[in-house]
Coordinates of C-alpha atoms and ligand atoms in Angstrom, one line a residue:
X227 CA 0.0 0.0 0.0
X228 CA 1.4 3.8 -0.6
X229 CA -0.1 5.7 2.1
X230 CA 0.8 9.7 2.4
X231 CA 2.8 8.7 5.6
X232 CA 5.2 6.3 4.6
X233 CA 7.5 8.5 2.6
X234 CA 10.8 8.2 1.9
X235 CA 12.9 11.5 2.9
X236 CA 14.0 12.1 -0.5
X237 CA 9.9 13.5 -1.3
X238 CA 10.0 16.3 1.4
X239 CA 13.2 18.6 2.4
X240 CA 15.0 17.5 5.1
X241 CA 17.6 18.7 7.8
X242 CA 21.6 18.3 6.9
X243 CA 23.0 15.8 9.5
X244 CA 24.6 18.9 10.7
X245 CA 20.8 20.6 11.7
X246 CA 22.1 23.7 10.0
X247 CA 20.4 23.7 6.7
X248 CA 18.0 22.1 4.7
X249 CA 18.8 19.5 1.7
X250 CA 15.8 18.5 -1.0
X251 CA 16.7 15.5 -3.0
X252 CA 20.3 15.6 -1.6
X253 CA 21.0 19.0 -2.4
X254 CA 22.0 21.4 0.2
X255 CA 19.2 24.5 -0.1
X256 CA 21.5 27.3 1.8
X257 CA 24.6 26.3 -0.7
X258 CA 22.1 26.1 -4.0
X259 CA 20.9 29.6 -3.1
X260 CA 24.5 30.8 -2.6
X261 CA 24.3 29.5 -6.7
X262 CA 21.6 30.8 -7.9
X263 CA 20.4 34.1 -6.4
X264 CA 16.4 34.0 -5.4
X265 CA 13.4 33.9 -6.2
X266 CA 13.9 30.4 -7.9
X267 CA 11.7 27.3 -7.7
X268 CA 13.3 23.5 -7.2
X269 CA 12.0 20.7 -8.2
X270 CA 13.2 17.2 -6.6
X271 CA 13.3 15.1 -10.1
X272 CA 13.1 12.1 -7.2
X273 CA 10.2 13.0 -5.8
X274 CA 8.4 13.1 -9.1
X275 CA 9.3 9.6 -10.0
X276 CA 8.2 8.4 -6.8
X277 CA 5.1 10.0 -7.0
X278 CA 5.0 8.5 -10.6
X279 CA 6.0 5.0 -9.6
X280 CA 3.0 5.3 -6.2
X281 CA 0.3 5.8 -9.5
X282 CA 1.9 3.1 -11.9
X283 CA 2.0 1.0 -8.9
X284 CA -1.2 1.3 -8.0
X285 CA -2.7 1.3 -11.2
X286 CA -0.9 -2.3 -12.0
X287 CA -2.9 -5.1 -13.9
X288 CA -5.3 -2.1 -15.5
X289 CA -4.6 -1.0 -18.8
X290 CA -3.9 2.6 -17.8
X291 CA -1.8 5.5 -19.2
X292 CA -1.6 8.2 -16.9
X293 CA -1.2 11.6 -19.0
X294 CA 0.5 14.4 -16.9
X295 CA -1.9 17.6 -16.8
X296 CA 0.9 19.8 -18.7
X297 CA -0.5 23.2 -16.8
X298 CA 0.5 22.2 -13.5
X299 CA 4.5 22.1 -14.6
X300 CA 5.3 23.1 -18.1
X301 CA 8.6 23.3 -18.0
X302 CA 10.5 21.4 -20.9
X303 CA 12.9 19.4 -17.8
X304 CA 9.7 18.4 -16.0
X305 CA 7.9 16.9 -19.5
X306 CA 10.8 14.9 -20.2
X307 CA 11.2 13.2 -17.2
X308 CA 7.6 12.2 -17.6
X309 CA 8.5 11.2 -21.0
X310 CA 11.1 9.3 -19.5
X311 CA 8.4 7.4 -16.8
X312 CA 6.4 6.5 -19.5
X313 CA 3.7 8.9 -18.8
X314 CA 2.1 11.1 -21.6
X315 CA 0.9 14.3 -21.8
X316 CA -2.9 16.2 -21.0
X317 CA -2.8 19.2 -23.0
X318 CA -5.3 22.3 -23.2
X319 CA -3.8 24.3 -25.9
X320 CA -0.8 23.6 -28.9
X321 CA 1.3 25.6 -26.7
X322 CA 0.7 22.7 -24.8
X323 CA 1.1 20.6 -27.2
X324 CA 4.5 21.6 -29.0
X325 CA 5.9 21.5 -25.3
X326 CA 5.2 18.1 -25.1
X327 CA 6.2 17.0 -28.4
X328 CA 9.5 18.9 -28.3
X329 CA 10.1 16.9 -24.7
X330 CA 10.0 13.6 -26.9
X331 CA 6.6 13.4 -25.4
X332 CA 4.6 10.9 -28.3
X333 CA 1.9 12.2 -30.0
X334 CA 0.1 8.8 -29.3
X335 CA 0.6 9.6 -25.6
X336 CA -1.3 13.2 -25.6
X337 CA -4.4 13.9 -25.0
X338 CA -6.7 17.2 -25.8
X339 CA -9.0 18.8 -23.0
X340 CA -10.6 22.3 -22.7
X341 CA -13.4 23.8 -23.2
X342 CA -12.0 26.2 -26.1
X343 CA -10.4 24.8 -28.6
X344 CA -10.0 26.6 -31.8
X345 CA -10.0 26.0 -35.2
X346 CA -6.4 26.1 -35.8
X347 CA -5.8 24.0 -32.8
X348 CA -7.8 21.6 -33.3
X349 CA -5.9 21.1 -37.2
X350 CA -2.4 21.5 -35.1
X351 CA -3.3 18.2 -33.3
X352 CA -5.0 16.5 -36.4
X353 CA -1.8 17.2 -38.1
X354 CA 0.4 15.8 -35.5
X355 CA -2.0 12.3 -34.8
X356 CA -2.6 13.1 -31.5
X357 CA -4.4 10.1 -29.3
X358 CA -7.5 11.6 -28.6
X359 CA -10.1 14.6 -27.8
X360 CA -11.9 15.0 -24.9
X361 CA -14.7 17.5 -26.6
X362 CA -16.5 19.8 -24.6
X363 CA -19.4 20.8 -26.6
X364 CA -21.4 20.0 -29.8
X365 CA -19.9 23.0 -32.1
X366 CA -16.8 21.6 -31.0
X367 CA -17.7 18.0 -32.3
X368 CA -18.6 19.1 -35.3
X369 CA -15.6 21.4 -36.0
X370 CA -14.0 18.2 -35.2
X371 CA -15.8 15.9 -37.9
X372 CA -15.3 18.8 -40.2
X373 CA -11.9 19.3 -39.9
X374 CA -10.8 15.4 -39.4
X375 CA -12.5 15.0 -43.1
X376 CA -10.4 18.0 -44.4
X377 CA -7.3 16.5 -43.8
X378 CA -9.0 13.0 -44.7
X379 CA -8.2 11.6 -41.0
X380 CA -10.5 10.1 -38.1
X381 CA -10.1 11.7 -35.0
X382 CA -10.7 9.3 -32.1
X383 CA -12.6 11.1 -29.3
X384 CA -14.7 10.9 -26.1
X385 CA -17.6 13.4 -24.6
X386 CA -16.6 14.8 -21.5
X387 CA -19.3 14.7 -18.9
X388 CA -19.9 17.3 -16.6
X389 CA -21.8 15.0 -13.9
X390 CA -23.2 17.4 -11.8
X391 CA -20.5 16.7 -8.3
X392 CA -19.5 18.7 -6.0
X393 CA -15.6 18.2 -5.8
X394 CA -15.9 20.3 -2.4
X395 CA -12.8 21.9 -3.1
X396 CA -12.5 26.2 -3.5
X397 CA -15.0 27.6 -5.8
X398 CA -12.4 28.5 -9.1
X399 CA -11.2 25.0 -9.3
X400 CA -14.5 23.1 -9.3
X401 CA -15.4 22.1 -12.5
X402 CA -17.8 19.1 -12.1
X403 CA -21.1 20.9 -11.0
X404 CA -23.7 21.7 -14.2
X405 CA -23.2 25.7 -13.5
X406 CA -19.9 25.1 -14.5
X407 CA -18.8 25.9 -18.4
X408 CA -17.1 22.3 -18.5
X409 CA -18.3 19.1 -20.3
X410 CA -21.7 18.4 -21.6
X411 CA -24.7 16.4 -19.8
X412 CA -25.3 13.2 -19.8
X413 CA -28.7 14.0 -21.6
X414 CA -27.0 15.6 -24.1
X415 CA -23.8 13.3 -24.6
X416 CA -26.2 10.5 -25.2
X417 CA -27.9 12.3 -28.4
X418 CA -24.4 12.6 -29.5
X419 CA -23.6 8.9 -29.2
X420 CA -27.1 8.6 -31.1
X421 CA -26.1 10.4 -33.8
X422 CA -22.0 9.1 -33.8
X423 CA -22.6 7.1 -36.7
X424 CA -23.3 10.5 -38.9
X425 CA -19.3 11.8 -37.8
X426 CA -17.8 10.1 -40.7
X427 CA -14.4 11.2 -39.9
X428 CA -14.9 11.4 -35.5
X429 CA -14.5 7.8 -34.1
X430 CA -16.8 8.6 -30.7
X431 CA -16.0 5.9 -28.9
X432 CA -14.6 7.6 -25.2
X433 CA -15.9 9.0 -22.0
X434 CA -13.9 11.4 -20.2
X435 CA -14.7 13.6 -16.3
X436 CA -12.8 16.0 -14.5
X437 CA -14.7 17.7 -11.6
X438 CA -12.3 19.4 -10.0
X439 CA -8.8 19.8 -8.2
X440 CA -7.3 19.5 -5.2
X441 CA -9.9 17.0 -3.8
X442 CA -8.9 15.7 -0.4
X443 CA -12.1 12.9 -0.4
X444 CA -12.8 10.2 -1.9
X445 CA -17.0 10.6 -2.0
X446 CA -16.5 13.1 -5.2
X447 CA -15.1 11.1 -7.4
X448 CA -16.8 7.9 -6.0
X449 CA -19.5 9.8 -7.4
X450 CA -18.4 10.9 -10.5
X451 CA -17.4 7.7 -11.6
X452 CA -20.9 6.2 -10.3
X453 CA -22.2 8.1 -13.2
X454 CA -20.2 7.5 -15.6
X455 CA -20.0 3.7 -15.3
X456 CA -24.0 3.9 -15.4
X457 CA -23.4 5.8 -18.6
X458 CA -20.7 3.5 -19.9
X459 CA -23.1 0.1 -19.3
X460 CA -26.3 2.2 -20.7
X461 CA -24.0 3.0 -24.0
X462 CA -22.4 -0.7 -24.4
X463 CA -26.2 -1.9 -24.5
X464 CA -27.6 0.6 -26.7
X465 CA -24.5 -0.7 -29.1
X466 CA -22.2 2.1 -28.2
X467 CA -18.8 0.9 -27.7
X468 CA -16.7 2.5 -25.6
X469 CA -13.0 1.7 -25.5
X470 CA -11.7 4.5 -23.6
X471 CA -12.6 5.8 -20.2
X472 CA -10.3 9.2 -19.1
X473 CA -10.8 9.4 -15.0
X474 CA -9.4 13.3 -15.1
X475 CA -6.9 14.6 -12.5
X476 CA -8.0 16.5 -9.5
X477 CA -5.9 14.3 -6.5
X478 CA -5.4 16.3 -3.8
X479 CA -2.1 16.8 -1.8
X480 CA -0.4 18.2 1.3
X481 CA -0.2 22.4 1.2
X482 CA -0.7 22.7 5.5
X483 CA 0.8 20.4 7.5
X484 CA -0.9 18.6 10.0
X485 CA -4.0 19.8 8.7
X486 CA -4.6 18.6 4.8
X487 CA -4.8 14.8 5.0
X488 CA -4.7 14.0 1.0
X489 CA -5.7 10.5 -0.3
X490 CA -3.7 8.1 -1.1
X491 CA -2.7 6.7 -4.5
X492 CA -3.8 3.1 -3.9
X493 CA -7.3 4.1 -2.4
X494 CA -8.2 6.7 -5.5
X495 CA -7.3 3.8 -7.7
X496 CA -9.4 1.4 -6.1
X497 CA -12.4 3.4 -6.2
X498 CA -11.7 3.4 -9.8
X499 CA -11.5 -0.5 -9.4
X500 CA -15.0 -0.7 -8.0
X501 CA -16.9 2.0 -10.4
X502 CA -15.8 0.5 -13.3
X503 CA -14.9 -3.7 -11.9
X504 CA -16.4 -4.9 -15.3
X505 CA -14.5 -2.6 -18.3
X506 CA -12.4 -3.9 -19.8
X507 CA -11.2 -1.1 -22.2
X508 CA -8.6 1.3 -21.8
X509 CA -8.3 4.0 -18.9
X510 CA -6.5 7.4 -18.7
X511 CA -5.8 9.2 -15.6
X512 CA -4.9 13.3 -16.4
X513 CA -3.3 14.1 -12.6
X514 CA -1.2 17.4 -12.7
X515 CA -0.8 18.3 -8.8
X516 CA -0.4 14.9 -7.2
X517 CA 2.3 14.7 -9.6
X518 CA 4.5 17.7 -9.3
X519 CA 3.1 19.7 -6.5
X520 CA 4.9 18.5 -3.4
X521 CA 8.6 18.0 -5.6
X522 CA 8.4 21.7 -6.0
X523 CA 9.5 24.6 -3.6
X524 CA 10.7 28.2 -3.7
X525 CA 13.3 29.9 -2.4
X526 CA 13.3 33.7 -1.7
X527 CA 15.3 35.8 0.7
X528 CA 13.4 38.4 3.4
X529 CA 14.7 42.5 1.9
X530 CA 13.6 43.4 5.3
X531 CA 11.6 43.3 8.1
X532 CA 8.9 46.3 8.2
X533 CA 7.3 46.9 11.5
X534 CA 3.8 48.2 10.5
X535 CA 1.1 50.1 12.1
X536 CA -0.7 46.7 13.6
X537 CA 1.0 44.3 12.0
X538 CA 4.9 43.4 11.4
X539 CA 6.0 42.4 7.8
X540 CA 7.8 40.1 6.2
X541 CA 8.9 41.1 2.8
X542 CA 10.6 38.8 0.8
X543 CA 12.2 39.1 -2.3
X544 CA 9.3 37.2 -3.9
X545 CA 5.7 38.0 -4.8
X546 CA 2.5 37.3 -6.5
X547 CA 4.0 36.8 -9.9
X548 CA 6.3 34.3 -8.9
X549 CA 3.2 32.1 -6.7
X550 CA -0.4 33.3 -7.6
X551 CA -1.9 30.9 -5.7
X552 CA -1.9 32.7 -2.3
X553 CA -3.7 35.8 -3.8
X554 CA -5.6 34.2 -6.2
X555 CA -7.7 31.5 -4.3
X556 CA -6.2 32.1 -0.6
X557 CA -4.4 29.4 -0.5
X558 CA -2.1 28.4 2.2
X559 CA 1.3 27.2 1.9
X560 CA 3.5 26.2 4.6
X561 CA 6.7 28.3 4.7
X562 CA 9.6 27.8 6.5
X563 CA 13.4 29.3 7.4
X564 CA 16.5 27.0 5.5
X565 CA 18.4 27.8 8.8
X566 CA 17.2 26.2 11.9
X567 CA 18.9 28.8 14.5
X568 CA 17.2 29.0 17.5
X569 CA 15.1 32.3 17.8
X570 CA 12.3 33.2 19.5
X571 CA 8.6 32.9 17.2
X572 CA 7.2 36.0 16.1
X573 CA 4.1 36.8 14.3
X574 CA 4.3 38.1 10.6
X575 CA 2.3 38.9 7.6
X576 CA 4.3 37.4 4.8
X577 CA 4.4 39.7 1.5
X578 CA 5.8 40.5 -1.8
X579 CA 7.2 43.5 -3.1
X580 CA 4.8 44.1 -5.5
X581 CA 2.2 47.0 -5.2
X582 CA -1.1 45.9 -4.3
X583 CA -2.3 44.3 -0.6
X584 CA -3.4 40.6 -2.4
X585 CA 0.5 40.6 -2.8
X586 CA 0.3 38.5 0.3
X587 CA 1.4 34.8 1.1
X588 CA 0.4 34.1 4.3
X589 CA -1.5 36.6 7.4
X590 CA -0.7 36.3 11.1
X591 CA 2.3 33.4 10.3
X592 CA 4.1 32.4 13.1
X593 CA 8.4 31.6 12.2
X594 CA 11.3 32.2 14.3
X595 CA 12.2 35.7 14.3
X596 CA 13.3 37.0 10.7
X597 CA 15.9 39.7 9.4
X598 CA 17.2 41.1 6.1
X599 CA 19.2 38.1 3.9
X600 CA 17.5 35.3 5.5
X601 CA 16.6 32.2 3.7
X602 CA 13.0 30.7 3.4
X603 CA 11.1 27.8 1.5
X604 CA 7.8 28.2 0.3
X605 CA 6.8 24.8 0.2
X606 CA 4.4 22.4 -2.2
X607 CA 4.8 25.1 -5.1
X608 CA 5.8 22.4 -7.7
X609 CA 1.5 22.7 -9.8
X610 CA 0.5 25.3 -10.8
X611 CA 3.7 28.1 -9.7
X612 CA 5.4 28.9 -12.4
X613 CA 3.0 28.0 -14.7
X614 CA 0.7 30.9 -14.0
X615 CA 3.8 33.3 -13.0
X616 CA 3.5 36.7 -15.2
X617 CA 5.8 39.5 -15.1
X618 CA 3.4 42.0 -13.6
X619 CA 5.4 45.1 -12.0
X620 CA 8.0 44.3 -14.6
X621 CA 9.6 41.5 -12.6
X622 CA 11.3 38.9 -14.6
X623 CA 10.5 34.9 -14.5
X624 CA 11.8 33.7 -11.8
X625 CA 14.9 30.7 -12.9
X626 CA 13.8 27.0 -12.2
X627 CA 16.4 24.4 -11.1
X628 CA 15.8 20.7 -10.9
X629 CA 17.6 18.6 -8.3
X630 CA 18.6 14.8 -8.3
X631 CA 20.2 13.0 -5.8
X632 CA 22.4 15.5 -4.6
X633 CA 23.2 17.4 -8.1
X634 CA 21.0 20.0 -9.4
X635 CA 20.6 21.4 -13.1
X636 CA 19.5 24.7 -14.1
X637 CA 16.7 24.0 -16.0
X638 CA 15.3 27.8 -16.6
X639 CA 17.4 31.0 -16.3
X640 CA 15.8 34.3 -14.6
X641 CA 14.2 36.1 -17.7
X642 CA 16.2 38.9 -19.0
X643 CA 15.1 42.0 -18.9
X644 CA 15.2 42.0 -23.0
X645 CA 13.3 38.7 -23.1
X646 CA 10.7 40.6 -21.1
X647 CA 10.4 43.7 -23.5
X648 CA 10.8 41.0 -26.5
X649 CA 7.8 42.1 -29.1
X650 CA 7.1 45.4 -27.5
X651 CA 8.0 48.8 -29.9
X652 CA 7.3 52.2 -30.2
X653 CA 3.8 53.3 -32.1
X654 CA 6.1 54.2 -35.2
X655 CA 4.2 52.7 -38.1
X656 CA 0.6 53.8 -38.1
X657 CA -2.0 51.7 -40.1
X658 CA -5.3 51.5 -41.3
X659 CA -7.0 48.7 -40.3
Ligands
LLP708 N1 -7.6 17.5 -16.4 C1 -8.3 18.6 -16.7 C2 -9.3 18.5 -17.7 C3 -8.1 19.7 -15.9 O1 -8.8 20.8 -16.2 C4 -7.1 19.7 -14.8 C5 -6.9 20.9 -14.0 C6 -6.4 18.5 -14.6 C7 -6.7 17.4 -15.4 C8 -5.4 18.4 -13.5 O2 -5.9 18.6 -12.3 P1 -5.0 18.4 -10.9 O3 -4.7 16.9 -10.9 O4 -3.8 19.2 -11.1 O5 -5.9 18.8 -9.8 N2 -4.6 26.8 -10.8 C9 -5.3 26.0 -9.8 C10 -5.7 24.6 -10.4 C11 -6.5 24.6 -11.6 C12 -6.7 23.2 -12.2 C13 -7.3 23.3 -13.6 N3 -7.5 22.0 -14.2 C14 -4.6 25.9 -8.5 O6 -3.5 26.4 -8.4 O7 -5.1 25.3 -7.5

């Protein structure tokens, strides 16, 4: 069984024999940021394959590909080491899609999600064979049929169901619940399947369900997959074959210790085990978080400590562009100091330097007291950090380093100050449009 408590050391960071400093996946942090000057974000390439290896594991004896939800990690050193695993690629855009491709991801290993696909993306992932669409809507289906029989190609694609569950997870990452603009209903995905056999060039032979992320329980996608099985049998007897069922992401995992108790690997896939005991086709599983979440941290430095008019502040040398997820959906993420010298705990609101009050990681935190140049770890920032990082108050990417077993690579520089003006030019030529 892989529980969420029997972890090896190399998945969280851990204190040098010493006690001075902290080492992830071997690598000592205090000496890495002497390197690479902060903000940066480290990923433990260990921690990913174990996390990798808990799914396959579990998942053994099932035909399953798990496809990595490119959006929580995008980064080219990330995608290939899923390559590497053996795990494939959920993509929402040809962004997404030449990432994968240029990792050495196969094409027959990606799959297409989202509500919006265009025209041209749609033809992108035609061109390239792609191994299947998970279409949101009937327009789409149809742009599908009619652009599969353009390039004289059947696309191989399932109807994703929105089944009307609530993940019980924070309002902007529930997708599952019929107000929401995903999937289509079950109503509606069976007049689809009732007309299939008019899609000369769309093979509609898949089911697909992703109601949210960061689900700590298993009752959600219990379910979820309730309904879909129901749906799967109802289809098989109507003479509807289904060969593909796509399970979605949305796996929960540790941002507070002590407090979020995610689920474990083996338990999610054996409620997939029960809903769906008699199919025999193929499953795909889309995680993105469980995957990358907890290998990821960030390192930034406190500028200085700024006694306020109620409150005392911590500002580091990172901010809301770097992590969005504080502002963006409160989020919490544990943070601690690299150096474990004994001071006395003091209360701070943790912020960024950049110019608005959401610029805010944590309120009311308690840490051993702080000064100017000291080192801290934002921890679990591995989904969904620097892929939703911007530049906003003209502060460059932050550079991304992956560590292994006590060596780390650079796997993104800081962005350059002309990489971040790249495209941008004076109004000189004037047109008519
Ligand atoms: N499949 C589909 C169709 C999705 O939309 C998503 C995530 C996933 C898979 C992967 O979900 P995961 O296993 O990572 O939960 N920015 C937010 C999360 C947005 C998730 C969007 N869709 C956050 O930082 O919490």
């Amino acid at each position: 069984m892989f529980t969420q408590t029997s972890r090896p050391a190399a998945q969280e960071p851990v204190r040098n024999a010493d006690g001075e400093s902290l080492a992830f996946d071997g690598v000592d942090l205090e000496q890495l940021a002497q390197r690479i000057p902060t903000p940066f974000h480290a990923y433990s390439a260990s921690a990913i394959r174990q996390r990798i290896g808990s799914l396959q594991a579990a998942l053994s004896g099932l035909d399953a590909t798990i496809c990595f939800a490119v959006k929580a990690n995008p980064n080219l050193a990330i995608l290939q080491l899923m390559a590497n695993a053996g795990v494939g690629a959920d993509i929402v855009s040809v962004g997404e899609m030449r990432r994968s491709l240029h990792a050495g991801m196969p094409p027959e290993r990606i799959v297409f999600s989202g509500v919006g696909k265009s025209a041209d993306e749609i033809a992108g992932a035609l061109t390239v064979g792609i191994h299947r669409f998970n279409v949101e809507s009937h327009d789409e289906l149809l742009t599908l049929q009619h652009l599969a029989e353009a390039q004289g190609v059947t696309a191989r694609a399932a109807v994703r169901i929105n089944p009307d569950v609530d993940a019980h997870t924070h309002a902007k990452i529930s997708t599952g619940k019929s107000e929401n603009k995903f999937g289509v209903s079950i109503d509606e995905a069976r007049r689809w399947f009732a007309e299939r056999r008019r899609l000369s060039h769309v093979q509609l032979d898949g089911l697909h369900v992703h109601i949210g992320s960061q689900i700590l329980t298993l009752e959600p996608f219990r379910l979820a997959l309730q309904r879909v099985a129901e749906f799967w049998r109802e289809l098989e007897q109507d003479g509807h074959p289904i060969t593909s069922i796509d399970v979605g992401g949305g796996l929960g995992v540790c941002y507070r210790a002590g407090v979020d108790q995610p689920v474990a690997a083996a338990d999610y896939v054996n409620v997939i085990r029960e809903a769906l005991a008699d199919y025999r086709g193929k499953l795909l599983l889309e995680p993105g978080r469980y995957l990358v979440a907890e290998a990821g941290v960030l390192l930034t430095r406190v500028i200085r400590v700024k006694p306020g008019i109620e409150r005392q502040f911590l500002v580091l040398d990172a901010a809301m562009n770097d992590l969005q997820r504080p502002s963006l959906y409160d989020a919490w993420h544990d943070i601690v100091p690299v150096s474990n010298a004994s001071r006395p705990l003091t209360t701070y609101d943790i912020v960024g330097p950049v110019c608005e009050t959401g610029d805010t990681f944590a309120r009311g935190r308690e840490l051993p007291e702080c000064a100017a140049g000291d080192l801290l770890l934002i921890k679990a920032t591995g989904a969904y950090g620097t892929s939703m990082a911007s530049t906003y108050n003209s502060r460059p990417l932050a550079a991304e380093v992956l560590l292994n077993q006590g060596r780390y690579a650079l796997v993104r520089r800081r962005q350059h100050f002309e990489e971040m003006i790249a495209g941008e030019q004076p109004a000189r030529h004037w047109e008519t449009a």
